[in-house]
Each structure stands twice: as C-alpha cells, then as structure tokens.
XYZ file of C-alpha atoms in Angstrom:
637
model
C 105.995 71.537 86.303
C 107.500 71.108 82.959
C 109.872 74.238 82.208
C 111.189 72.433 79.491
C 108.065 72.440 77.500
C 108.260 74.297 74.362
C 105.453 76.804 74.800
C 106.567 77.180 78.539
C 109.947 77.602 77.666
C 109.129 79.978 74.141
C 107.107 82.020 77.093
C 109.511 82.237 79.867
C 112.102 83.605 77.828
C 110.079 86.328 76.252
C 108.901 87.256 79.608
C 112.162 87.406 81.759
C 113.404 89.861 78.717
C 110.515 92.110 78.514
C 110.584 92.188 82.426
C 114.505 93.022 82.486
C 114.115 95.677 79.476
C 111.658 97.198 81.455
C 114.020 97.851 84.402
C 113.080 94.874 86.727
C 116.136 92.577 88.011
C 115.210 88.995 88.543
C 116.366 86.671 91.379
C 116.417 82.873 91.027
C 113.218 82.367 92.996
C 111.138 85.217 91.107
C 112.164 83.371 87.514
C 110.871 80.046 89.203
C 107.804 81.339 90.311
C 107.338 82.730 86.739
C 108.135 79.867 85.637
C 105.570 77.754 87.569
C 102.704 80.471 86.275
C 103.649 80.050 82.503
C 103.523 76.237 82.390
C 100.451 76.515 84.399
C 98.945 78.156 81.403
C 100.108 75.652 78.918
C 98.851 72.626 80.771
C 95.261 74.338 81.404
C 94.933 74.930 77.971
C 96.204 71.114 76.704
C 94.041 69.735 79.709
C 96.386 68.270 81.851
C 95.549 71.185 84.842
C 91.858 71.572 85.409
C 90.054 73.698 88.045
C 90.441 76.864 89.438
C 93.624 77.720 90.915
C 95.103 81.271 92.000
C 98.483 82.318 91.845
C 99.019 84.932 94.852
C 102.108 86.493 93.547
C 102.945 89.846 94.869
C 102.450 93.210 93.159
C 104.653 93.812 90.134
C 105.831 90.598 89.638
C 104.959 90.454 85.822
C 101.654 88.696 86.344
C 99.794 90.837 83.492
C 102.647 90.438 81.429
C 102.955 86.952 81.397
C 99.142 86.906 79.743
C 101.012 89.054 77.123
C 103.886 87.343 76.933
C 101.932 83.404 76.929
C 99.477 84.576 74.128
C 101.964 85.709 72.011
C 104.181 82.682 72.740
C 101.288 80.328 71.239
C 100.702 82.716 68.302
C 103.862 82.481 67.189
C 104.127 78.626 67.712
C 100.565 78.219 65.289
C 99.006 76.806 68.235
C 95.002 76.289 68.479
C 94.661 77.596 72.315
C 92.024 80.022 72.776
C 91.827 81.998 76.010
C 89.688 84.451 77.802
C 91.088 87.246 79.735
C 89.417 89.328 82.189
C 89.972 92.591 83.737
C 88.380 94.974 86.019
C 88.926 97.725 83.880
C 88.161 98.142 80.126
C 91.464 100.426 79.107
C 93.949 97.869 80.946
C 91.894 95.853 78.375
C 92.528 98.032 75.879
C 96.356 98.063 76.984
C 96.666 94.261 76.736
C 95.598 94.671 73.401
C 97.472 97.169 71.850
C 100.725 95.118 73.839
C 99.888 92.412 72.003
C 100.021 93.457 68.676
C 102.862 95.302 69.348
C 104.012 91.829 69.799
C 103.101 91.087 66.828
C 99.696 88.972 67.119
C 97.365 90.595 64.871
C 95.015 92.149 65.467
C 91.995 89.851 63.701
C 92.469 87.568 66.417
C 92.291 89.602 69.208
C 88.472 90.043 70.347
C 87.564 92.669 72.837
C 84.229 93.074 74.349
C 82.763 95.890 76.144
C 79.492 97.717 76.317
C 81.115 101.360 75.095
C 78.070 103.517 74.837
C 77.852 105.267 77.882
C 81.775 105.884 77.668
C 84.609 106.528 75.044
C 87.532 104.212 75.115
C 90.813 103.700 73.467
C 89.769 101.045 71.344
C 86.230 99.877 70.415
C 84.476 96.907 70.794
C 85.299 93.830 68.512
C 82.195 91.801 66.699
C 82.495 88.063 65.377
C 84.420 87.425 68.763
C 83.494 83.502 68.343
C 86.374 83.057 65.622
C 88.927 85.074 67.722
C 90.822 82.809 69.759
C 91.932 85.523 72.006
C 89.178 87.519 74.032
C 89.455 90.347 76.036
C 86.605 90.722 78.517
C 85.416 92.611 81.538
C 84.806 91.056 84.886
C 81.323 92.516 85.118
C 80.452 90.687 81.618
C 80.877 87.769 83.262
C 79.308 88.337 86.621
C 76.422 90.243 84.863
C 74.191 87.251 83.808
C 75.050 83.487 83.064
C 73.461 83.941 79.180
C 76.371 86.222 78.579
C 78.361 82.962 78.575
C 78.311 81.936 74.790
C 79.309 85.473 74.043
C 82.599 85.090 75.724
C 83.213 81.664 76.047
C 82.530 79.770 72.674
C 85.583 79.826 69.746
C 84.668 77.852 67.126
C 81.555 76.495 68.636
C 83.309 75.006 71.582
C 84.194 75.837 75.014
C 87.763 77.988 75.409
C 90.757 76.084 76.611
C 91.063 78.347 79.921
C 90.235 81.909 81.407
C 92.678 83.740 82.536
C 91.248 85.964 85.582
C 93.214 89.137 86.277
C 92.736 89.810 90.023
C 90.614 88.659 93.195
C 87.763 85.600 91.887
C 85.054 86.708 94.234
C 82.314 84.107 92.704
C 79.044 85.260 94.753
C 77.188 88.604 94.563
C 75.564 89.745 98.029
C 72.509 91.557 97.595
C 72.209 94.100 100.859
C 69.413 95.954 102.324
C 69.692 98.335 105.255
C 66.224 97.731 106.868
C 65.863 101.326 108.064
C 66.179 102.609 104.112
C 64.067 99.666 102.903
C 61.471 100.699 104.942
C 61.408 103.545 104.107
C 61.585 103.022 100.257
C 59.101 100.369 100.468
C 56.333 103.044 102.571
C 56.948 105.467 99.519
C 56.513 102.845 96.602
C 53.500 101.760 98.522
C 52.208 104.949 98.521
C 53.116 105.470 94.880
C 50.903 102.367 93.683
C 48.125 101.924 95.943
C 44.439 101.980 95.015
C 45.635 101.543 91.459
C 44.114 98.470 89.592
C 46.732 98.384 87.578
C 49.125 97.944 89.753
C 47.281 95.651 92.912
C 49.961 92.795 92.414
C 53.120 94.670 93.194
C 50.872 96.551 95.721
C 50.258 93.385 97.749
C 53.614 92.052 97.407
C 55.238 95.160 98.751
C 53.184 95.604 101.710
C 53.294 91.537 102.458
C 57.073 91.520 102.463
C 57.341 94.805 104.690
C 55.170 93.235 107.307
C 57.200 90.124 106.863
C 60.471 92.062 107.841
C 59.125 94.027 110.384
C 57.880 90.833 112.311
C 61.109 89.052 111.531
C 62.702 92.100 113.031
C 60.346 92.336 116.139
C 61.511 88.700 116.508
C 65.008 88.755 115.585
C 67.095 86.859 118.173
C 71.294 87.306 117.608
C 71.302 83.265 118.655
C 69.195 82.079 115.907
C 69.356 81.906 112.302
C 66.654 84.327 111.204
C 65.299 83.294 107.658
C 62.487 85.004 105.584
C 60.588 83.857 102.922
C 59.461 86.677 100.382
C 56.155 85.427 98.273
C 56.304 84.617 95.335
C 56.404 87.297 92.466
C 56.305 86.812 89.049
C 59.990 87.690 87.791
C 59.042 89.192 84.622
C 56.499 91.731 87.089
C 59.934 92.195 89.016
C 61.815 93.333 86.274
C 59.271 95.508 85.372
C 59.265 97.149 88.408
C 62.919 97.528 88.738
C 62.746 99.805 85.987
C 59.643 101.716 87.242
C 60.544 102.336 90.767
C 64.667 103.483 89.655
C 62.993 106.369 87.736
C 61.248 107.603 90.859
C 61.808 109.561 94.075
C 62.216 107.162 97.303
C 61.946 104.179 94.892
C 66.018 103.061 94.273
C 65.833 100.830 97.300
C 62.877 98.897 96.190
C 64.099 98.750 92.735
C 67.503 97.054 93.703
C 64.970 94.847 96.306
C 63.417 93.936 93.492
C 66.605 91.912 91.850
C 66.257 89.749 94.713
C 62.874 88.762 94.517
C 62.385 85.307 94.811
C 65.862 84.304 96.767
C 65.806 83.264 100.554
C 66.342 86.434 102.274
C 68.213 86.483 106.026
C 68.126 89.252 108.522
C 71.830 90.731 110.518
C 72.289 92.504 112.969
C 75.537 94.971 113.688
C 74.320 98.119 115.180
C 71.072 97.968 113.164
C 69.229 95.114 111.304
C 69.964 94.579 107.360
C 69.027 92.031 104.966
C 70.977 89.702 102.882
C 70.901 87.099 99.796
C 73.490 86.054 97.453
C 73.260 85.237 94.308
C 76.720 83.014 92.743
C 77.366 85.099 89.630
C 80.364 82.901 88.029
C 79.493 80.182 86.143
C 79.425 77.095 86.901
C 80.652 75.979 83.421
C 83.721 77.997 83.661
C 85.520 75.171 85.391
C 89.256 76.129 84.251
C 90.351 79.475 85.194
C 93.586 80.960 86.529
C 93.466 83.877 88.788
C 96.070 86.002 88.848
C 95.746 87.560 92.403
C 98.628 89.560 94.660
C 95.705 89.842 97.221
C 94.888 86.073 97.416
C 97.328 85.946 100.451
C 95.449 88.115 102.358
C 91.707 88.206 101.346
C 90.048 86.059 103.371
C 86.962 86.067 101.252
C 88.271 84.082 98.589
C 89.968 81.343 101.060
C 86.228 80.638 101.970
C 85.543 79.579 98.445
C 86.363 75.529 98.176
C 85.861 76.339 94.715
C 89.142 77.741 94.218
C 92.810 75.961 95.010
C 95.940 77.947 95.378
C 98.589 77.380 93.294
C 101.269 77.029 96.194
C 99.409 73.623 96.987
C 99.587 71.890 93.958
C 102.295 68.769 93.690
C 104.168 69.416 90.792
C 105.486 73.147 92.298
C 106.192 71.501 95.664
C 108.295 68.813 93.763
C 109.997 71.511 91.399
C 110.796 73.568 94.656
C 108.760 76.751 93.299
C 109.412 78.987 96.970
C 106.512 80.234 98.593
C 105.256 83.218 96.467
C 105.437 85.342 99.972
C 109.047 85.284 99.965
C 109.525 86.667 96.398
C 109.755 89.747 97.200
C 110.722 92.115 100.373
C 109.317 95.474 101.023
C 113.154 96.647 102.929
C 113.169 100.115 101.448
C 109.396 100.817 102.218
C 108.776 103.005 105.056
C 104.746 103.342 105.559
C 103.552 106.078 108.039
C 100.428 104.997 110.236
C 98.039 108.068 111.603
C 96.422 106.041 114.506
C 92.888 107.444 113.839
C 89.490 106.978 111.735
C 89.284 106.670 108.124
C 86.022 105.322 107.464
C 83.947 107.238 105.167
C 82.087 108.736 107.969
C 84.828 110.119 109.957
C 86.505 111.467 106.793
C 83.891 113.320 105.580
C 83.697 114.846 109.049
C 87.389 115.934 108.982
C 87.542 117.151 105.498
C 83.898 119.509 106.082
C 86.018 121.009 109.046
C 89.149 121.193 107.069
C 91.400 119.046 109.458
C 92.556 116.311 107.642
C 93.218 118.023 104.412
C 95.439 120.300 106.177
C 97.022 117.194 108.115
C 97.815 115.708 104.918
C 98.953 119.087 103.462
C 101.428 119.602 106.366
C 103.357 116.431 104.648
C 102.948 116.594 101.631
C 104.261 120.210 101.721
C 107.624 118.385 103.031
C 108.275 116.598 100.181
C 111.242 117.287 98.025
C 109.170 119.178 94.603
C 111.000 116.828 92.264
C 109.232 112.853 93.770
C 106.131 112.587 92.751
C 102.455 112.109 95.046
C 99.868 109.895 94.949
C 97.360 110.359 97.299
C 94.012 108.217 97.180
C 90.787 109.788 98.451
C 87.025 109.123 98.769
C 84.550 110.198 95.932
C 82.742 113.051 96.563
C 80.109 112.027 99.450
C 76.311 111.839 99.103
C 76.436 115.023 101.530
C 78.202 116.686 99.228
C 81.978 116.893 100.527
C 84.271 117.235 97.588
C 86.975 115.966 98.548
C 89.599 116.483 95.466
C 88.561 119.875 95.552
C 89.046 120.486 99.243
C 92.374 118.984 99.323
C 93.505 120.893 96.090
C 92.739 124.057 97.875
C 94.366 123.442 100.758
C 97.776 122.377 98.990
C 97.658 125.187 96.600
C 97.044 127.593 99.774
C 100.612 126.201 101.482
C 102.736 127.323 98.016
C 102.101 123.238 96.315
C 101.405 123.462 92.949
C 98.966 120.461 92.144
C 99.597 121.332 88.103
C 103.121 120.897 88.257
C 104.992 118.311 86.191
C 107.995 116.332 86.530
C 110.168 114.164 84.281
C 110.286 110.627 84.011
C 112.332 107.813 82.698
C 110.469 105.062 80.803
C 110.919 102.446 78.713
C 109.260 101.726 75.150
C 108.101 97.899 73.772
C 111.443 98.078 72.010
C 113.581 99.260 75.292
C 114.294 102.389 74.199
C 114.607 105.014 77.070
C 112.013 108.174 76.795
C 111.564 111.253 78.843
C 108.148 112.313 79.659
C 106.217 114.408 81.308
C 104.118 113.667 84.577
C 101.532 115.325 86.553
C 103.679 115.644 89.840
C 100.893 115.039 92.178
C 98.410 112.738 91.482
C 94.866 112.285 92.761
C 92.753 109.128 92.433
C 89.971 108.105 94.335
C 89.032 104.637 95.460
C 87.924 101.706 93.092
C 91.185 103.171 91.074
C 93.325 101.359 93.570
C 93.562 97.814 90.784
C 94.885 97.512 87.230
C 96.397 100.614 86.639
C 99.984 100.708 86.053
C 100.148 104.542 85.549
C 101.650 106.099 89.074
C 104.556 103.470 88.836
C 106.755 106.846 88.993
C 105.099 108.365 92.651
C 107.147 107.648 95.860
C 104.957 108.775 98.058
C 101.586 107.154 98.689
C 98.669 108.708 100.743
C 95.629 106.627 101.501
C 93.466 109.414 102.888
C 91.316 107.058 105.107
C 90.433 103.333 103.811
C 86.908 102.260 102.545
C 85.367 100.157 105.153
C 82.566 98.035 104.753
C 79.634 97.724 106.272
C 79.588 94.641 108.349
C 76.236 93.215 107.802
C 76.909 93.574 104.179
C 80.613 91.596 104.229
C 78.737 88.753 106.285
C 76.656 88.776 103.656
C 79.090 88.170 101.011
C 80.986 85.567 103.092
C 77.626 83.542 103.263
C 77.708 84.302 99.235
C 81.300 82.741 99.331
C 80.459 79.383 101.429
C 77.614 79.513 99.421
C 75.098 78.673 102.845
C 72.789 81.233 104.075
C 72.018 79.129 107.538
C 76.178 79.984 107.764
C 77.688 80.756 111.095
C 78.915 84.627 111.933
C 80.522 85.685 114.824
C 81.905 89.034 115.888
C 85.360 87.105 115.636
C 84.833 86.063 111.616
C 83.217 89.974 111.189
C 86.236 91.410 112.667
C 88.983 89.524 110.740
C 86.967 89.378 107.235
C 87.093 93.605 108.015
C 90.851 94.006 108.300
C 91.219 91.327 105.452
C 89.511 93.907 102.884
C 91.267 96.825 104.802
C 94.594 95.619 104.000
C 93.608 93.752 100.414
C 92.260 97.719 99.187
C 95.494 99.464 100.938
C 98.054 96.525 99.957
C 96.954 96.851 96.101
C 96.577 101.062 96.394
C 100.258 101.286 97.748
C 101.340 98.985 94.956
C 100.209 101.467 92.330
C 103.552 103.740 93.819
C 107.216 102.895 92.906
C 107.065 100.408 95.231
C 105.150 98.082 92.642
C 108.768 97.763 90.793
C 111.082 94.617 91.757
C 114.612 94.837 91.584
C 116.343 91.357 92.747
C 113.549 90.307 95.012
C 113.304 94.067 96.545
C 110.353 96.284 95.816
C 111.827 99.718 94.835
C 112.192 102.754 97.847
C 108.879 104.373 98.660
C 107.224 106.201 101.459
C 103.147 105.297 101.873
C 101.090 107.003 104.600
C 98.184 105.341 105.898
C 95.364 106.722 107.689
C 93.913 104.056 109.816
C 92.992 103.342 113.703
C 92.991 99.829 113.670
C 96.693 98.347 114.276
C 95.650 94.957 112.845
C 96.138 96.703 109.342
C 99.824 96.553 110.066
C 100.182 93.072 111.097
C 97.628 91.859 107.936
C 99.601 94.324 105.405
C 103.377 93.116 107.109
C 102.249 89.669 105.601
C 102.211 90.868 101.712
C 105.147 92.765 102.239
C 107.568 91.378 104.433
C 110.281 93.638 105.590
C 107.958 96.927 105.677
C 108.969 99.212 107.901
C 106.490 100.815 109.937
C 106.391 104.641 111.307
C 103.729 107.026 113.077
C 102.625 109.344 111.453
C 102.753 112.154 113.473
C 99.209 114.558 113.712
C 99.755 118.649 113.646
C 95.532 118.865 113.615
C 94.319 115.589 114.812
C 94.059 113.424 118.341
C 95.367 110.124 117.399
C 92.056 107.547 118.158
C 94.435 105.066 119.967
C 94.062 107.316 123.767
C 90.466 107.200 122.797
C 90.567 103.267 122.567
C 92.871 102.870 125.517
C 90.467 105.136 127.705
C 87.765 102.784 126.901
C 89.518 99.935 127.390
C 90.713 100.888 131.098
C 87.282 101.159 132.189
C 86.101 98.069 130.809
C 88.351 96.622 132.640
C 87.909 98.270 136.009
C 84.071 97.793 135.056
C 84.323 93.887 134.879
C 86.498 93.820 138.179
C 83.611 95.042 140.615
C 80.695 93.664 138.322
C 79.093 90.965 140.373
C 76.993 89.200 137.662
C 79.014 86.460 135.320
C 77.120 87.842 132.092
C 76.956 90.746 130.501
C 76.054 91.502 127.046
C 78.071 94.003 124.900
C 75.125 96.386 124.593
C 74.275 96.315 128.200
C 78.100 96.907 128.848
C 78.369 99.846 126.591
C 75.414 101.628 128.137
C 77.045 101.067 131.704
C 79.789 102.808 131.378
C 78.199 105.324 129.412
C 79.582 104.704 126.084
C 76.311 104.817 124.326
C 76.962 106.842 121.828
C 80.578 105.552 120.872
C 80.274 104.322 117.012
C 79.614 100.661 116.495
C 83.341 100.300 114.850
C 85.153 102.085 117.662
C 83.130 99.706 119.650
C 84.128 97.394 118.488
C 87.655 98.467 118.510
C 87.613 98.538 121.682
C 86.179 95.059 122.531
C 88.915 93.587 119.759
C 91.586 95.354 121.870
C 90.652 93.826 124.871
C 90.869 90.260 123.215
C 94.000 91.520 121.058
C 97.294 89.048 121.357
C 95.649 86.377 123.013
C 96.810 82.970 121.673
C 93.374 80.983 122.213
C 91.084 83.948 122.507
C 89.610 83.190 125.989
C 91.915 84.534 128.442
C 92.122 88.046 128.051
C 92.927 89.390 131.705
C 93.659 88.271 135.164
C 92.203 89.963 138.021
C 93.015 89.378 141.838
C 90.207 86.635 142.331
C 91.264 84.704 139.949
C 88.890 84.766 137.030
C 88.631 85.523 133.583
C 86.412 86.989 130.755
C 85.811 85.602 127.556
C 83.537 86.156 124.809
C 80.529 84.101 123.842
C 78.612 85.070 121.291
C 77.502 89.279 121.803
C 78.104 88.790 125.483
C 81.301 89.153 128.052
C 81.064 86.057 130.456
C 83.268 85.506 133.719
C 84.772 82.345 134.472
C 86.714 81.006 137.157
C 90.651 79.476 136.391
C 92.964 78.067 138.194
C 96.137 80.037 138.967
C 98.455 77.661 137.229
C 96.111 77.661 134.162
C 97.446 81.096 133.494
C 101.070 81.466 131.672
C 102.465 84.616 131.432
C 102.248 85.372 127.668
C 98.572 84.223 127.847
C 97.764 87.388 130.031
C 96.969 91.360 127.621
C-alpha cells in the first residue's frame, strides 16, 4: 500500500472531509482501511493490482463514496483512467452521477447506461458511452448477456482500466425448476402444440425431456449424482419459443425452461425434486474488478468462488497493518429484538391473512416515541393475494398511528450546510429494497417482518453455479449453513438502511431493529458483522414463539433414538415415526440442526446410558458405539 501516492493521497483527503462534513467521526483504523481501498483503486487502474478482490467493509463506512471521491480525484489530476461502476439500482446510479458533478467532473464524461423505457428515472440514459471514461452501469447489464460487453467495457477502443462492483459479485446464474410446476407447464404446452405440423419439433422435444425427468425422478437416488441430458434443440427454435409459450396460460415455466435448453441439467431433492443448471453470467474478460461488499464477511456464496480474493489477504495491507475490516466498527448502541418464530414467506402470509402478525408488530410499533422514525421491511404482495402494506397500514392506523405523519430531519448538503426537511415518519419498503439505498439513514427503529428464505434446492443450485461443477457435493450440513448465510447477508444489509448505517469513531449510531426469525443461528451469523450487538426477545402479545415447538420435537427425537433398536434410520422414516409427518421441511429441519447445534466436530450430539452416539450421514441418523472416555463434557448438547 502506497498512501503516499498522489492520486491515493488527492483521494483520501477528499474522502475523510466529505465523510466528516457529513457527520461521520473517523478513528485511526477506519482512515486506514480507507486508505487501503483508495490506493487499491489507483494501482488497478495503473496495473500493478490485477484480479478480483473484495473489500468486506462494514455498512456505512464510505465505500460508495470513495467511487465518488476516487473519480473525481483523477479528474482533477488530468489522468487517463477509465472505470466502470456498477450498481444494483439505476437511481443510486443516477445519485453517483449527479454527486459527481457536483464535484465538479462534468458531465460529458460521465456515461450512464440503462434500458429506461419501461420506467422513468432521474436522469436518462447517456449515448457515445465509448469516449466517456467514466460509466455508470447496472449489474443486470452485465449479467444479462456476454455481447453486452463492448457496450460497457470499451473507452477508446480498449479495455477499461478496472470495474468497480458496488455490492455482493455473485458470478453464476442458477436456472431452477420445481419438477411438480414443470410438469405441469410442460403437459399444458404439450397440449397447446400437438398434432400441429408446424410445430412437431418443439412437440417432440417437450414430451422427450418430460419423460426424461420423470424417469430420472423414478430413479433418483439422494447417494448419487443424478445428471440429465436434454436433446438437442436448435437455440434459435428455443428462443422462439420462449417468447411463444410467456404469452400463454400454463406456459411461463416452459418458457423460462426454455433458456436452459441445451445446458447439463441435475435433479435435487429437499422435500420434493427440482432441477438445476447454471449458467456463469460475468465475463470472463472482466479480469480486474473491485467489489465493494459489507456482506462479503458473511455470504458464504461468494467465498465458494476461487475467482474472487479478499482484500484482507493481500501482502501489502498485512505489511501496512490495515486491521481486520471486522473490527472497524462496533454495533454497542444496537439493541435488535428476536421474535423466536417463522418468517418465511409461507408462514407470513399465513399470519398476516389472519391478522396476527400485523397486530404483533403494531403492538410495538405503537410504543414508539411519535417523534423516531420506522422502518419496517415486508414481503410484496403474495401470489395469493395478501397485501401486505395494506394490511399492516390498517392495522396501525386502527391503534391511533398515523402512517402519513412527518417528522424533521437534520441533513447535510454537498457543501455542509445543515437543512431541515421533512420525512415520512414511518416508512415501508419491501424486500429487494434492502441494498443501495441511503434514504432511511434517519429511522431508529428497524422491523424485518419475516426474512426471505430460499428455497433450498434452488441455493444448491447456485452454489454448484459458484464452484462452477454440477457433479458438486451437497449435504444437508452445506444446505443449512449456505441458508443462514443469505438470512443474515438480506437482514445484516436491511438493518443497515436504519441510523445504525452511520459511524461515529468506530461506533455505528443508537438503533433498535426487530427481527422476526426462528432460527437462532441468525444471531450468531449477524453478531459476526456487527460485533457488540446486543440481543433481546422480542416478546409475542398474538403469537407462540416456534422455539417450544422445536424443543418438543427435539425431546422426542431423543427419547425416540434411546429405545430404537436398529443403528439406521433415515430422516424421513424418523419423521413419520414419531408422527411428525406433516411438520414443514424447514422446521424439520430445524429441528434436526438443533439436535446437532454446538457440537464442535458434528458427530457427537448426545450421550445416552449405553454408551452410544448418533451422528449424521448423509439423510440418515446412524448409532455408533464410543468409549466413555471419548466423551468430554463440552462435546455433549
């Protein structure tokens, strides 16, 4: 690391003062870590850093603004860098660029390219983008197709110095098919072209690769890899289709099948059967990119890809003693509420039809002092209809909260004047909102009302996507920790829209975030991005907490096991013993993860009077017999 170097330097100044103007107060450590991302930048774009390396620092930290900040460091010094940025969102786009020519870069050489005819933005799309050396672009321009490449990627004919990646790298797409909907989309497209002339070679291939899945499925053994070969179809007859079968009723399925034709399909199972491919969506030609990610510590997914180094590894911060980004900054004045019970999409949608966990949520909100501002994150409104905004609106207006109220706020200009404004006092957002945006800075109190989970079939998908091998190994024990990895990346990054996001001297400002989530693991994965949390229960007035469920469960697993005389058992069989049957597949497997919670190698999860233990294999629970001394205390749930 060269801090000395004029560019670094010219852009580590700016920064620090635009951070410090905007209210942030900066500890040695934070400066150094800025430090170490701004001379990162330079020596990408003169070539003496190459790759792709992410920079985990935390929320807030002035990531985004050291873009701003760089770029306008190598305007003013008449450099020839050109750069890339990209963004999940088109209006932070549109942000960046109005920042930076408030800076002062003008605005002839700041490109930005979206597709902005299905939706108005701020600021339109820029043409001639080639002679810009400063592009603003969307993730999804990249990941759409590789030919988009010379769009974004060429200045002056030649490849841009670096690519500056705002948020997680995820550099695979997972295509995923639910082989119960398939089915049934492919019988209706069947039905749709069959007998027609004109349409005999999408006929055939339809019913060939249904009779393919269903045998592969008749077949399917949890043990082996299972593989499937579609046939061969012509992709220019694929696209074609794609478009036919999206305009018609039963046909979406087929039509997104269809953008996988040709790839090596493989069949899951977790509950039911699905089927996967991936498809690597970032250029290979983009070699030298920085990711700017606060989720990198904790999103497993990306540690998968060998593609990507993190910046904590790499010698020159280790000899400049940059501290561990982790330890930047402390979450001490954070309390975050915990209601120990399900927030997947199915249960909420359960609890909001029957009112419950609206009014749960209204019972705190109500609470709050009418002058701190609410943020509360929800799902969209569900394909059975459950509007959830509008449920929750009702139910807050009905206990005397005003959801149109304002309050006002302090902020700070480019130029560091202080303004008062007005803000909505309670905000509502739903999920996908959760990255980017930097406009509920002012809330103190954060609701996530229930956290999206993923299906697991689909994220085992995507991890094969990320290690880039189909024939890849997946066990319950990957399944389980890639889940609470994307649990606590979507909550960790929707908290950190709150006041919380702010640092002052290594702290993150005072905030109060309630979570609504059965799994305890969230607390341990989200205690690891910010350190010093403190954690609370949140208290139910309408609900159970899930956690007796789990423990129920649990205790006659256990006494199950005891008096079982066989050494094998698979999970399924297990779960129709005792009569759990129709428990869902994630409480299930809940339940199992409790069992094998805390246990330092995984293997020895109980003791019983006879001296044996239980461990899982694969799907199945299978006794062995220890020796008493084998067991030490803390190796016993």
């Amino acid at each position: 690391m060269n801090p000395q170097h004029p560019l670094t330097r010219s852009a580590q100044n700016q920064l620090i003062t635009k951070l410090q103007r905007f209210g942030n107060t900066l500890n040695v450590q934070h400066k150094m870590a800025l430090c170490a991302l701004n001379d990162a930048m330079t020596s990408m774009a003169e070539g003496r850093l190459q790759g792709r390396v992410a920079f985990g620092l935390p929320t807030g930290t002035g990531k985004t603004l050291a873009i701003v900040e760089w770029i306008t460091a190598v305007h003013r010094a008449g450099l020839s860098h050109s750069v890339a940025v990209a963004a999940s969102r088109i209006e932070a786009l549109c942000t960046l660029k109005k920042d930076l020519m408030a800076n002062g870069v003008p605005e002839s050489l700041i490109g930005l390219l979206h597709e902005g005819a299905k939706k108005q933005y701020s600021l339109e799309a820029t043409t001639d983008n080639d002679a810009r050396p400063f592009l603003l672009i969307s993730h999804q321009l990249i990941r759409a197709s590789e030919t988009n490449l010379t769009r974004y990627n060429a200045f002056q004919e030649k490849p841009r110095n670096l690519l500056l990646y705002d948020e997680s790298l995820i550099t695979s797409d997972c295509n995923h098919f639910g082989t119960r909907p398939l089915y049934a989309s492919l019988a209706a497209c069947i039905e749709m072209v069959k007998g027609i002339e004109e349409h005999a070679s999408i006929s055939n291939f339809l019913t060939e690769i249904k009779a393919i899945i269903s045998a592969a499925e008749d077949a399917y053994d949890p043990i082996d890899v299972t593989l499937i070969e579609q046939p061969q179809l012509d992709p220019r007859l694929a696209a074609q289709y794609q478009r036919f079968f999206a305009a018609k009723d039963g046909g979406k399925v087929v039509s997104e099948f269809l953008k996988a034709a040709n790839l090596p399909l493989r069949m899951l199972k977790s509950g039911n059967t699905a089927i996967v491919s991936y498809q690597v969506v970032v250029p290979e030609a983009l070699k030298n990119i920085l990711v700017l990610d606060a989720s990198f510590p904790i999103r497993k997914l990306c540690h998968f890809d060998s593609s990507i180094t993190s910046a904590e590894t790499l010698p020159n911060l280790k000899k400049a003693g940059v501290p561990s980004f982790a330890t930047l900054k402390r979450f001490d004045h954070v309390d975050l509420y915990r209601l120990k019970t399900y927030g997947g999409r199915y249960s909420m949608e359960k609890r909001f039809k029957d009112k419950a966990m609206a009014k749960e949520v209204t019972e705190v909100v109500k609470t709050i002092d009418p002058s701190e501002a609410v943020l509360l994150f929800l799902y969209k409104t569900s394909k059975g209809g459950v509007n959830y905004e509008r449920i929750l609106r009702t139910e807050l207006e009905k206990a005397g909260v005003n959801t149109d109220a304002t309050i006002e706020i302090e902020t700070v200009d480019h130029e560091g004047k202080t303004l008062i404004e007005e803000k909505p006092r309670i905000q509502l957002a739903t999920w996908g909102m959760e990255t980017s945006l930097n406009d509920f800075k002012y809330c103190s109190h954060v609701f996530l009302v229930g956290i999206v989970h993923r299906d697991d079939t689909e994220l085992q998908g995507q991890y094969l996507g990320q290690i880039q091998d189909l024939n890849g190994e997946i066990g319950k024990a990957l399944t389980s920790e890639l889940q609470v990895s994307e649990r606590a990346h979507s909550a960790y990054q929707a908290l950190s829209r709150g006041t919380c996001r702010t640092v002052s001297n290594g702290q993150a400002c005072p905030m109060t975030g309630y979570i609504v989530e059965v799994d305890p693991e969230i607390e341990t994965a989200l205690s690891s991005v910010m350190p010093g949390v403190r954690w609370k229960t949140w208290e139910p007035f309408y609900l159970k907490e899930s956690d007796n469920l789990i423990d129920t469960w649990v205790g006659r697993i256990r006494k199950y096991l005891n008096d079982l005389k066989d050494n094998r058992i698979s999970s399924q069989s297990l779960k129709k013993a005792i009569g759990a049957d129709k428990v869902a597949p994630d409480t299930w497997t809940a339940i199992i993860r409790k069992i094998f919670r805390n246990v330092p190698n995984k293997e020895i999860p109980w003791e019983n009077t006879e001296l044996f233990t239980w461990k899982m294999e694969g799907r199945s629970l299978v006794r062995e017999t220890v020796s008493h001394f084998a067991l030490e205390p803390e190796d016993v749930a």
